[in-house]
Coordinates of C-alpha atoms and ligand atoms in Angstrom, one line a residue:
X1 CA 92.4 54.8 173.4
X2 CA 89.4 54.3 176.0
X3 CA 90.5 56.3 178.4
X4 CA 91.4 59.3 175.7
X5 CA 87.7 59.2 174.6
X6 CA 86.0 59.1 178.0
X7 CA 88.6 62.2 178.6
X8 CA 87.0 63.9 175.4
X9 CA 83.8 63.3 176.0
X10 CA 84.1 64.6 180.2
X11 CA 85.7 67.7 179.0
X12 CA 83.1 68.0 176.3
X13 CA 80.4 67.5 178.8
X14 CA 81.3 69.9 180.4
X15 CA 81.7 72.6 178.2
X16 CA 78.3 72.1 177.4
X17 CA 76.9 72.0 180.9
X18 CA 78.8 75.9 181.7
X19 CA 77.2 76.8 178.3
X20 CA 74.5 78.4 180.2
X21 CA 76.0 79.7 182.6
X22 CA 79.4 81.8 181.6
X23 CA 79.8 85.0 180.6
X24 CA 78.1 84.6 176.2
X25 CA 81.9 86.4 174.8
X26 CA 85.5 84.9 175.9
X27 CA 87.5 86.7 178.4
X28 CA 90.5 89.0 176.9
X29 CA 92.3 86.6 178.7
X30 CA 91.6 83.4 177.2
X31 CA 91.9 84.8 174.0
X32 CA 95.4 85.9 174.7
X33 CA 96.4 82.8 176.3
X34 CA 95.5 81.4 172.5
X35 CA 98.9 82.7 171.6
X36 CA 100.6 79.4 173.0
X37 CA 99.3 77.5 170.7
X38 CA 101.7 79.0 168.6
X39 CA 105.1 77.8 169.0
X40 CA 107.6 75.5 166.1
X41 CA 106.0 72.3 166.0
X42 CA 108.0 69.8 167.9
X43 CA 110.2 66.8 166.0
X44 CA 108.9 64.7 168.7
X45 CA 105.7 63.3 169.1
X46 CA 103.3 64.3 172.3
X47 CA 101.5 62.1 174.0
X48 CA 97.4 62.5 172.6
X49 CA 96.0 62.9 176.5
X50 CA 98.3 65.9 176.7
X51 CA 96.5 67.3 173.0
X52 CA 93.6 67.1 174.0
X53 CA 94.1 68.6 177.7
X54 CA 96.0 71.6 175.9
X55 CA 93.0 72.3 173.2
X56 CA 90.6 72.4 176.7
X57 CA 92.9 74.4 178.6
X58 CA 93.3 76.7 175.9
X59 CA 90.9 76.5 173.3
X60 CA 87.5 75.8 175.4
X61 CA 87.4 78.9 177.1
X62 CA 88.4 81.1 174.4
X63 CA 85.1 80.1 172.6
X64 CA 82.0 82.3 172.1
X65 CA 79.5 80.5 173.7
X66 CA 77.5 80.2 170.4
X67 CA 75.8 77.3 171.5
X68 CA 74.7 78.3 174.7
X69 CA 70.8 79.6 175.1
X70 CA 71.5 83.4 174.9
X71 CA 73.3 84.3 171.9
X72 CA 71.6 86.2 169.4
X73 CA 74.3 87.3 166.8
X74 CA 74.0 86.9 163.1
X75 CA 71.3 83.6 162.3
X76 CA 72.9 80.5 164.2
X77 CA 71.8 78.1 166.1
X78 CA 73.0 75.6 168.6
X79 CA 73.2 71.8 168.6
X80 CA 70.2 69.5 170.0
X81 CA 71.8 67.0 171.9
X82 CA 70.7 64.2 169.4
X83 CA 72.7 65.7 166.9
X84 CA 75.8 66.4 168.5
X85 CA 75.3 63.2 170.0
X86 CA 75.0 61.5 166.5
X87 CA 78.2 63.9 165.2
X88 CA 80.7 62.3 167.8
X89 CA 79.2 59.3 167.7
X90 CA 79.1 59.6 163.1
X91 CA 82.8 60.6 163.3
X92 CA 84.1 57.6 165.5
X93 CA 82.6 55.9 162.1
X94 CA 85.2 57.7 159.5
X95 CA 82.7 57.3 156.5
X96 CA 83.3 59.3 153.1
X97 CA 79.9 58.8 152.3
X98 CA 79.2 58.4 148.7
X99 CA 79.0 55.4 147.7
X100 CA 76.4 53.5 148.7
X101 CA 78.2 49.9 147.9
X102 CA 80.8 51.4 150.2
X103 CA 79.5 53.3 152.5
X104 CA 75.9 51.9 153.2
X105 CA 74.5 53.3 157.1
X106 CA 75.5 56.8 156.1
X107 CA 73.7 56.9 152.4
X108 CA 70.6 55.1 154.4
X109 CA 70.3 57.6 157.1
X110 CA 70.7 60.3 154.3
X111 CA 68.8 58.9 152.0
X112 CA 65.7 58.9 154.6
X113 CA 67.1 61.9 156.4
X114 CA 66.3 63.6 153.0
X115 CA 63.1 62.0 152.8
X116 CA 61.9 63.5 155.8
X117 CA 63.1 66.7 155.0
X118 CA 61.1 67.1 152.0
X119 CA 58.0 65.7 153.6
X120 CA 58.5 68.7 156.8
X121 CA 59.6 71.8 154.8
X122 CA 56.5 71.0 152.1
X123 CA 58.5 70.4 149.1
X124 CA 57.0 68.3 146.3
X125 CA 57.9 64.4 146.7
X126 CA 60.5 63.1 144.3
X127 CA 62.9 66.0 145.5
X128 CA 66.4 65.2 144.9
X129 CA 68.9 66.6 147.1
X130 CA 72.7 67.1 148.0
X131 CA 74.2 67.4 151.7
X132 CA 76.8 70.3 151.4
X133 CA 78.4 72.7 154.0
X134 CA 75.8 75.7 154.3
X135 CA 73.5 77.3 152.6
X136 CA 76.2 79.1 150.6
X137 CA 77.0 75.8 149.1
X138 CA 73.8 74.9 148.7
X139 CA 72.9 77.6 147.0
X140 CA 75.9 77.1 144.6
X141 CA 74.8 73.6 144.3
X142 CA 71.0 74.5 143.3
X143 CA 72.2 77.0 141.3
X144 CA 74.4 75.0 139.5
X145 CA 71.2 72.4 139.0
X146 CA 69.3 75.6 137.4
X147 CA 72.9 76.5 135.5
X148 CA 72.3 73.1 133.8
X149 CA 68.7 73.1 132.8
X150 CA 68.2 76.4 131.9
X151 CA 70.7 75.8 129.2
X152 CA 69.5 72.4 128.5
X153 CA 66.3 73.6 127.3
X154 CA 68.0 75.5 124.3
X155 CA 70.3 73.2 123.4
X156 CA 73.7 73.8 125.4
X157 CA 75.8 70.9 127.2
X158 CA 77.0 73.5 130.3
X159 CA 78.7 70.3 132.0
X160 CA 80.5 69.2 128.8
X161 CA 80.9 72.8 126.6
X162 CA 81.5 75.3 129.5
X163 CA 80.2 78.7 129.3
X164 CA 82.3 79.8 125.9
X165 CA 80.7 80.5 123.4
X166 CA 77.0 79.4 125.4
X167 CA 73.5 81.6 125.3
X168 CA 73.1 83.8 127.7
X169 CA 71.7 83.6 131.0
X170 CA 70.0 86.4 132.7
X171 CA 69.8 86.0 136.9
X172 CA 67.7 87.8 139.1
X173 CA 68.2 88.7 142.2
X174 CA 66.4 91.7 144.7
X175 CA 68.5 94.1 145.7
X176 CA 68.5 92.7 149.1
X177 CA 70.0 89.3 147.8
X178 CA 72.2 87.6 150.3
X179 CA 75.9 87.7 149.4
X180 CA 76.7 84.0 149.3
X181 CA 74.3 83.8 146.1
X182 CA 76.0 86.8 144.5
X183 CA 79.6 84.8 145.3
X184 CA 77.7 81.6 143.9
X185 CA 77.1 83.0 140.8
X186 CA 80.7 84.2 140.7
X187 CA 81.7 80.6 141.0
X188 CA 79.5 79.1 138.7
X189 CA 80.6 81.7 135.6
X190 CA 77.7 83.7 136.3
X191 CA 79.2 86.5 137.2
X192 CA 78.3 88.5 140.3
X193 CA 77.5 91.9 138.9
X194 CA 75.9 90.9 136.3
X195 CA 72.4 90.4 137.4
X196 CA 69.0 92.4 137.4
X197 CA 68.0 93.6 140.7
X198 CA 64.5 93.8 141.7
X199 CA 63.5 96.8 144.0
X200 CA 62.3 95.8 147.4
X201 CA 59.5 96.8 149.8
X202 CA 60.5 98.0 153.7
X203 CA 60.5 94.7 155.0
X204 CA 63.1 93.9 152.4
X205 CA 60.6 91.6 150.2
X206 CA 61.4 91.4 146.7
X207 CA 58.4 93.9 144.6
X208 CA 57.1 91.6 142.7
X209 CA 55.3 94.1 140.4
X210 CA 59.0 95.2 139.9
X211 CA 60.2 92.4 138.2
X212 CA 61.3 92.8 134.5
X213 CA 60.5 91.1 131.6
X214 CA 61.6 87.7 131.1
X215 CA 62.7 85.9 128.0
X216 CA 65.5 83.2 127.5
X217 CA 68.0 81.2 130.0
X218 CA 67.0 83.1 132.9
X219 CA 67.3 82.3 137.0
X220 CA 65.4 84.2 139.4
X221 CA 66.5 83.8 142.6
X222 CA 64.3 84.5 145.9
X223 CA 64.2 84.9 149.4
X224 CA 62.5 83.4 152.4
X225 CA 64.0 84.8 155.3
X226 CA 65.5 88.4 155.3
X227 CA 69.1 88.2 157.4
X228 CA 67.6 91.7 158.9
X229 CA 63.9 91.4 159.0
X230 CA 62.7 87.5 158.8
X231 CA 60.8 89.0 155.9
X232 CA 60.1 86.3 152.7
X233 CA 59.9 87.5 148.9
X234 CA 56.3 86.6 147.6
X235 CA 57.7 83.8 146.5
X236 CA 54.0 82.2 144.8
X237 CA 53.2 85.7 142.7
X238 CA 57.3 85.2 141.4
X239 CA 57.2 82.0 140.6
X240 CA 53.1 82.9 138.2
X241 CA 55.6 85.1 136.3
X242 CA 58.6 84.1 136.2
X243 CA 57.6 80.0 135.4
X244 CA 55.5 81.6 132.4
X245 CA 58.3 82.5 130.9
X246 CA 59.9 79.4 131.3
X247 CA 62.4 80.5 133.8
X248 CA 64.1 78.6 137.1
X249 CA 62.9 80.0 140.6
X250 CA 65.4 79.3 143.6
X251 CA 64.5 80.0 147.2
X252 CA 67.4 80.8 149.2
X253 CA 65.8 79.8 152.7
X254 CA 68.6 78.8 154.2
X255 CA 66.6 80.1 157.9
X256 CA 63.2 80.5 156.5
X257 CA 62.8 77.4 154.5
X258 CA 62.2 76.2 158.6
X259 CA 58.6 78.7 159.2
X260 CA 57.2 75.7 157.1
X261 CA 57.5 73.0 160.1
X262 CA 55.3 75.1 162.0
X263 CA 51.5 75.3 160.7
X264 CA 51.5 79.1 162.6
X265 CA 54.4 79.9 160.4
X266 CA 53.5 77.9 156.7
X267 CA 51.9 80.6 155.5
X268 CA 55.0 82.7 155.0
X269 CA 56.2 80.2 152.8
X270 CA 52.5 80.5 150.9
X271 CA 53.6 78.5 147.1
X272 CA 57.0 78.4 147.5
X273 CA 56.6 74.8 147.2
X274 CA 56.0 75.7 142.8
X275 CA 59.6 76.7 143.1
X276 CA 62.7 74.7 141.4
X277 CA 65.3 74.9 144.2
X278 CA 65.5 75.7 147.6
X279 CA 68.7 76.3 149.8
X280 CA 68.6 75.8 153.6
X281 CA 70.9 75.7 156.4
X282 CA 70.3 72.9 159.1
X283 CA 73.6 74.1 161.3
X284 CA 70.8 77.1 161.8
X285 CA 67.3 76.2 163.1
X286 CA 67.4 72.9 162.5
X287 CA 70.1 73.1 166.0
X288 CA 72.6 70.4 164.2
X289 CA 76.8 71.3 164.7
X290 CA 78.6 72.8 162.1
X291 CA 78.9 72.1 158.9
X292 CA 75.8 71.6 157.3
X293 CA 72.9 72.4 154.8
X294 CA 71.1 71.2 152.0
X295 CA 70.2 72.0 148.6
X296 CA 66.2 70.7 146.9
X297 CA 66.1 70.2 143.8
X298 CA 62.5 69.2 142.3
X299 CA 64.0 67.7 139.2
X300 CA 66.9 65.2 140.9
X301 CA 68.4 64.5 137.1
X302 CA 69.0 68.2 136.9
X303 CA 71.4 68.4 140.6
X304 CA 72.9 64.9 139.5
X305 CA 74.0 66.3 135.7
X306 CA 75.4 69.5 137.4
X307 CA 77.0 67.4 140.1
X308 CA 77.7 63.7 139.4
X309 CA 80.9 62.6 138.4
X310 CA 81.9 59.4 135.8
X311 CA 84.7 57.5 136.5
X312 CA 85.9 53.9 135.6
X313 CA 87.0 53.3 138.9
X314 CA 83.3 54.3 140.4
X315 CA 81.1 51.7 139.3
X316 CA 77.8 52.1 138.4
X317 CA 74.8 51.8 141.0
X318 CA 71.7 50.5 141.6
X319 CA 71.2 52.9 144.9
X320 CA 71.3 56.2 145.2
X321 CA 74.8 57.6 145.3
X322 CA 75.0 60.5 147.4
X323 CA 78.2 61.5 145.8
X324 CA 76.0 62.5 142.5
X325 CA 74.4 65.3 144.3
X326 CA 76.8 67.2 145.8
X327 CA 80.1 69.0 145.0
X328 CA 82.3 66.9 146.9
X329 CA 83.6 62.8 146.0
X330 CA 84.4 62.1 149.3
X331 CA 82.8 64.2 152.8
X332 CA 81.5 63.2 156.2
X333 CA 77.9 62.1 156.5
X334 CA 76.4 65.7 157.3
X335 CA 72.6 63.5 156.7
X336 CA 73.4 61.7 160.0
X337 CA 72.9 64.3 162.5
X338 CA 70.3 65.6 159.8
X339 CA 68.6 62.2 160.5
X340 CA 69.4 62.5 164.5
X341 CA 67.7 65.7 164.6
X342 CA 64.2 64.9 163.1
X343 CA 64.5 61.5 165.1
X344 CA 64.7 63.1 168.1
X345 CA 62.4 66.0 167.8
X346 CA 59.5 64.6 165.8
X347 CA 57.5 66.4 163.6
X348 CA 55.5 67.8 166.4
X349 CA 58.6 69.2 168.2
X350 CA 60.5 70.7 165.0
X351 CA 57.5 72.9 164.9
X352 CA 57.1 73.4 168.7
X353 CA 60.7 74.8 168.7
X354 CA 60.3 77.1 165.8
X355 CA 57.2 78.5 166.6
X356 CA 58.7 78.6 170.5
X357 CA 61.7 81.0 169.3
X358 CA 59.3 83.1 167.6
X359 CA 57.6 83.5 170.2
X360 CA 60.8 84.8 171.8
X361 CA 61.9 87.2 168.8
X362 CA 58.0 88.4 169.9
X363 CA 58.7 89.0 173.4
X364 CA 62.3 90.6 173.0
X365 CA 60.3 93.2 170.6
X366 CA 57.6 93.8 173.1
X367 CA 59.8 93.8 176.0
X368 CA 62.2 96.3 174.2
X369 CA 58.9 98.4 172.6
X370 CA 58.2 98.5 175.9
X371 CA 61.0 100.7 177.4
X372 CA 60.5 102.9 174.8
X373 CA 63.2 101.7 171.9
X374 CA 61.9 101.5 168.7
X375 CA 61.9 98.4 166.4
X376 CA 62.3 98.6 162.5
X377 CA 61.0 95.1 161.3
X378 CA 57.7 93.6 161.5
X379 CA 58.6 90.8 163.7
X380 CA 57.0 88.0 161.6
X381 CA 59.6 85.4 162.7
X382 CA 62.6 85.5 164.6
X383 CA 64.2 88.4 164.1
X384 CA 64.1 92.1 165.6
X385 CA 65.8 94.8 164.8
X386 CA 65.9 97.7 167.3
X387 CA 67.3 101.1 167.3
X388 CA 68.3 103.0 170.1
X389 CA 68.3 106.3 168.6
X390 CA 70.7 107.9 166.4
X391 CA 74.1 105.5 165.1
X392 CA 76.4 106.5 167.2
X393 CA 74.0 105.8 170.6
X394 CA 73.0 102.3 169.1
X395 CA 76.7 101.2 168.4
X396 CA 77.5 102.3 171.9
X397 CA 75.0 100.3 173.5
X398 CA 75.8 97.1 171.4
X399 CA 79.2 97.3 172.4
X400 CA 77.9 97.6 176.6
X401 CA 75.9 94.4 176.1
X402 CA 78.4 92.5 174.7
X403 CA 80.5 93.8 177.6
X404 CA 78.0 92.8 179.8
X405 CA 78.1 89.1 178.7
X406 CA 74.8 88.4 179.8
X407 CA 73.7 87.7 176.1
X408 CA 75.6 88.7 172.7
X409 CA 73.2 90.8 169.7
X410 CA 75.3 92.1 166.9
X411 CA 75.0 95.5 164.8
X412 CA 73.6 96.1 161.1
X413 CA 72.5 98.3 158.8
X414 CA 69.0 98.1 157.6
X415 CA 67.8 100.5 155.2
X416 CA 69.9 103.3 156.2
X417 CA 70.0 102.9 160.2
X418 CA 71.7 101.7 162.0
X419 CA 70.2 98.5 164.7
X420 CA 71.0 95.8 166.6
X421 CA 69.8 92.8 165.1
X422 CA 68.5 89.7 167.6
X423 CA 68.0 86.4 166.2
X424 CA 66.4 83.6 168.2
X425 CA 67.6 80.2 166.8
X426 CA 68.6 77.9 169.4
X427 CA 66.2 75.0 171.4
X428 CA 68.0 75.7 174.8
X429 CA 66.9 79.1 175.0
X430 CA 63.8 79.2 177.2
X431 CA 61.9 82.5 178.3
X432 CA 63.8 83.2 181.4
X433 CA 66.6 83.7 179.5
X434 CA 64.9 85.9 177.3
X435 CA 63.9 87.9 180.2
X436 CA 67.4 88.0 181.5
X437 CA 68.5 89.1 178.2
X438 CA 66.0 91.9 177.9
X439 CA 66.7 92.6 181.3
X440 CA 70.3 93.1 180.6
X441 CA 70.1 95.0 177.4
X442 CA 67.7 97.8 179.2
X443 CA 70.4 97.9 181.4
X444 CA 72.2 99.5 179.4
X445 CA 70.1 102.1 178.2
X446 CA 69.6 103.4 181.5
X447 CA 73.7 103.5 181.9
Ligands
PLP501 C1 73.5 81.9 156.5 C2 72.6 82.4 155.1 C3 73.1 82.3 153.8 C4 74.8 81.5 154.0 O1 74.8 80.4 155.0 P1 76.1 79.6 154.7 O2 75.7 78.4 156.3 O3 76.8 80.4 156.4 O4 76.7 79.0 154.1 C5 72.8 82.4 152.8 N1 71.4 82.7 153.0 C6 70.6 83.5 154.1 C7 69.5 84.3 153.1 C8 71.6 83.1 155.4 O5 70.5 83.5 156.3

C-alpha cells in the first residue's frame, strides 16, 4: 500500500509540476492512444502498480491542462495546493459525510467551512447550506427550498403531496438565465419552458423595471456573474420588488458570488444579501478540485424541509447532520477542501486572488484593444469577450489560438456576435502568463 500511494503521489506531483510548461491542449497522438484503454475486461486481476502506471502513461498526457495557469476556457478554476492535498487525505479517510455521530471530523469541518463561507460572502449569519457537486445542484437545491417555502405559504405540503393539484408556482428568470437553472426547474417539476423571461440590457443584466407584476407563489431567479460578460443583475432592486409581492429571490452566483470576498468588487453584489438563497461554485473561483458547489438558504429550515429524509434506522441528532441539507444521503466530504482552501488563503488571500484575476482580465482586454481588437463587454469582473471581426474570422483565430497551445480560450456568441471568451480564475496564473498568452493571441491575428 505504501509503495503504491507513494508512486501515485510522485506521478501526481510530476503532473502538477509540468502543468505550467506543457501545451494546454493534449496532442492528437495522446488522444488517439486512449483507444488502448478500450480492451475487454480481463478475467485475471492486474497488479495495482500496473493499473496506476497505465492510467498515468495513457491518461495524463491526454488531459487538457485545465488546472494550469493558461487555461481560460469556460469558467474553470484550478486547485489550490492546500485543497488538492486536503482532498488526497480526505479520500484516504473515505467518509460518507452525512451523520455527525458517524463522521464527526468531516461533519464538523463542513459546519465550520459553511460558517466561513457565509462570512466571506457577506451572506446573512445563520444561513443554511448544502455541499453539492456544483452550481447546477446548488441551484437545484436552493430552488427546492424555494418551492417548499412559497407553497408552504399558501398551505401546500410539496414534499408530502407533490405537485399534482398544487397551487401554481410562477418562476421568473432573465433572458440570460444559465441553462442549468432551467434544468433544475425541470427536475423540480416547475418546467423549463413555463418560466417568465425578463429582458436584459447590453451587458446581460436583468432589467429590473421590466419585471412583470408578481402575485401568488413566485420564485425570481437572478444572476451574479454572467458566463459571457461577468455582469450582475441589479439584485437589490429586484429583491425590493419581489419581496413586496412575497416572492422568493434566488441568486445564481456560480462564480460571481466570490466578488463579495474582494473589497474592490463587492459593490457588484450590493444588496444581494437581501435575497433568500444563493448558489456558488467552489470548483470555480475558490479553486478547489472538482466537484464542489454550495447552496446557501437564508432559512435553514426551508432547505432542511426540502432535503431531509426520515428513516427509523437513522436516529435524530442534536448536531447538524449534513445529509439533511443535500439531495444525497452518502457523498464525499466536499467541505474538507473548502475548509483547506479558506484556511490556507485567509480572508486577505482570498480577496487578493479574486482581485488579481480581475486585474489580469483587464490586462487582457487592454492588450487586445491596443492590438486593434474589439472588446464586446464592460470588463467588470474576470470575463473578457473579444471579437476579431466577422464570425468566420473570429472562429478561425480561436482555432489558431487553441492550436498554438500557449493558452486555451473558447468561442461564444454574445447578443448575436461571435466572440472569443477569456475567463481568468486560476490562483496560479501570473502576470507573465497573461503576457505570454496575449503575445500568442496577437501572433494569430497577424498570421
Ligand atoms: C458554471 C455555472 C453554472 C453551472 O455550474 P456547474 O458547476 O457546472 O454545475 C451555473 N450558473 C452559472 C452562472 C455558471 O457560471
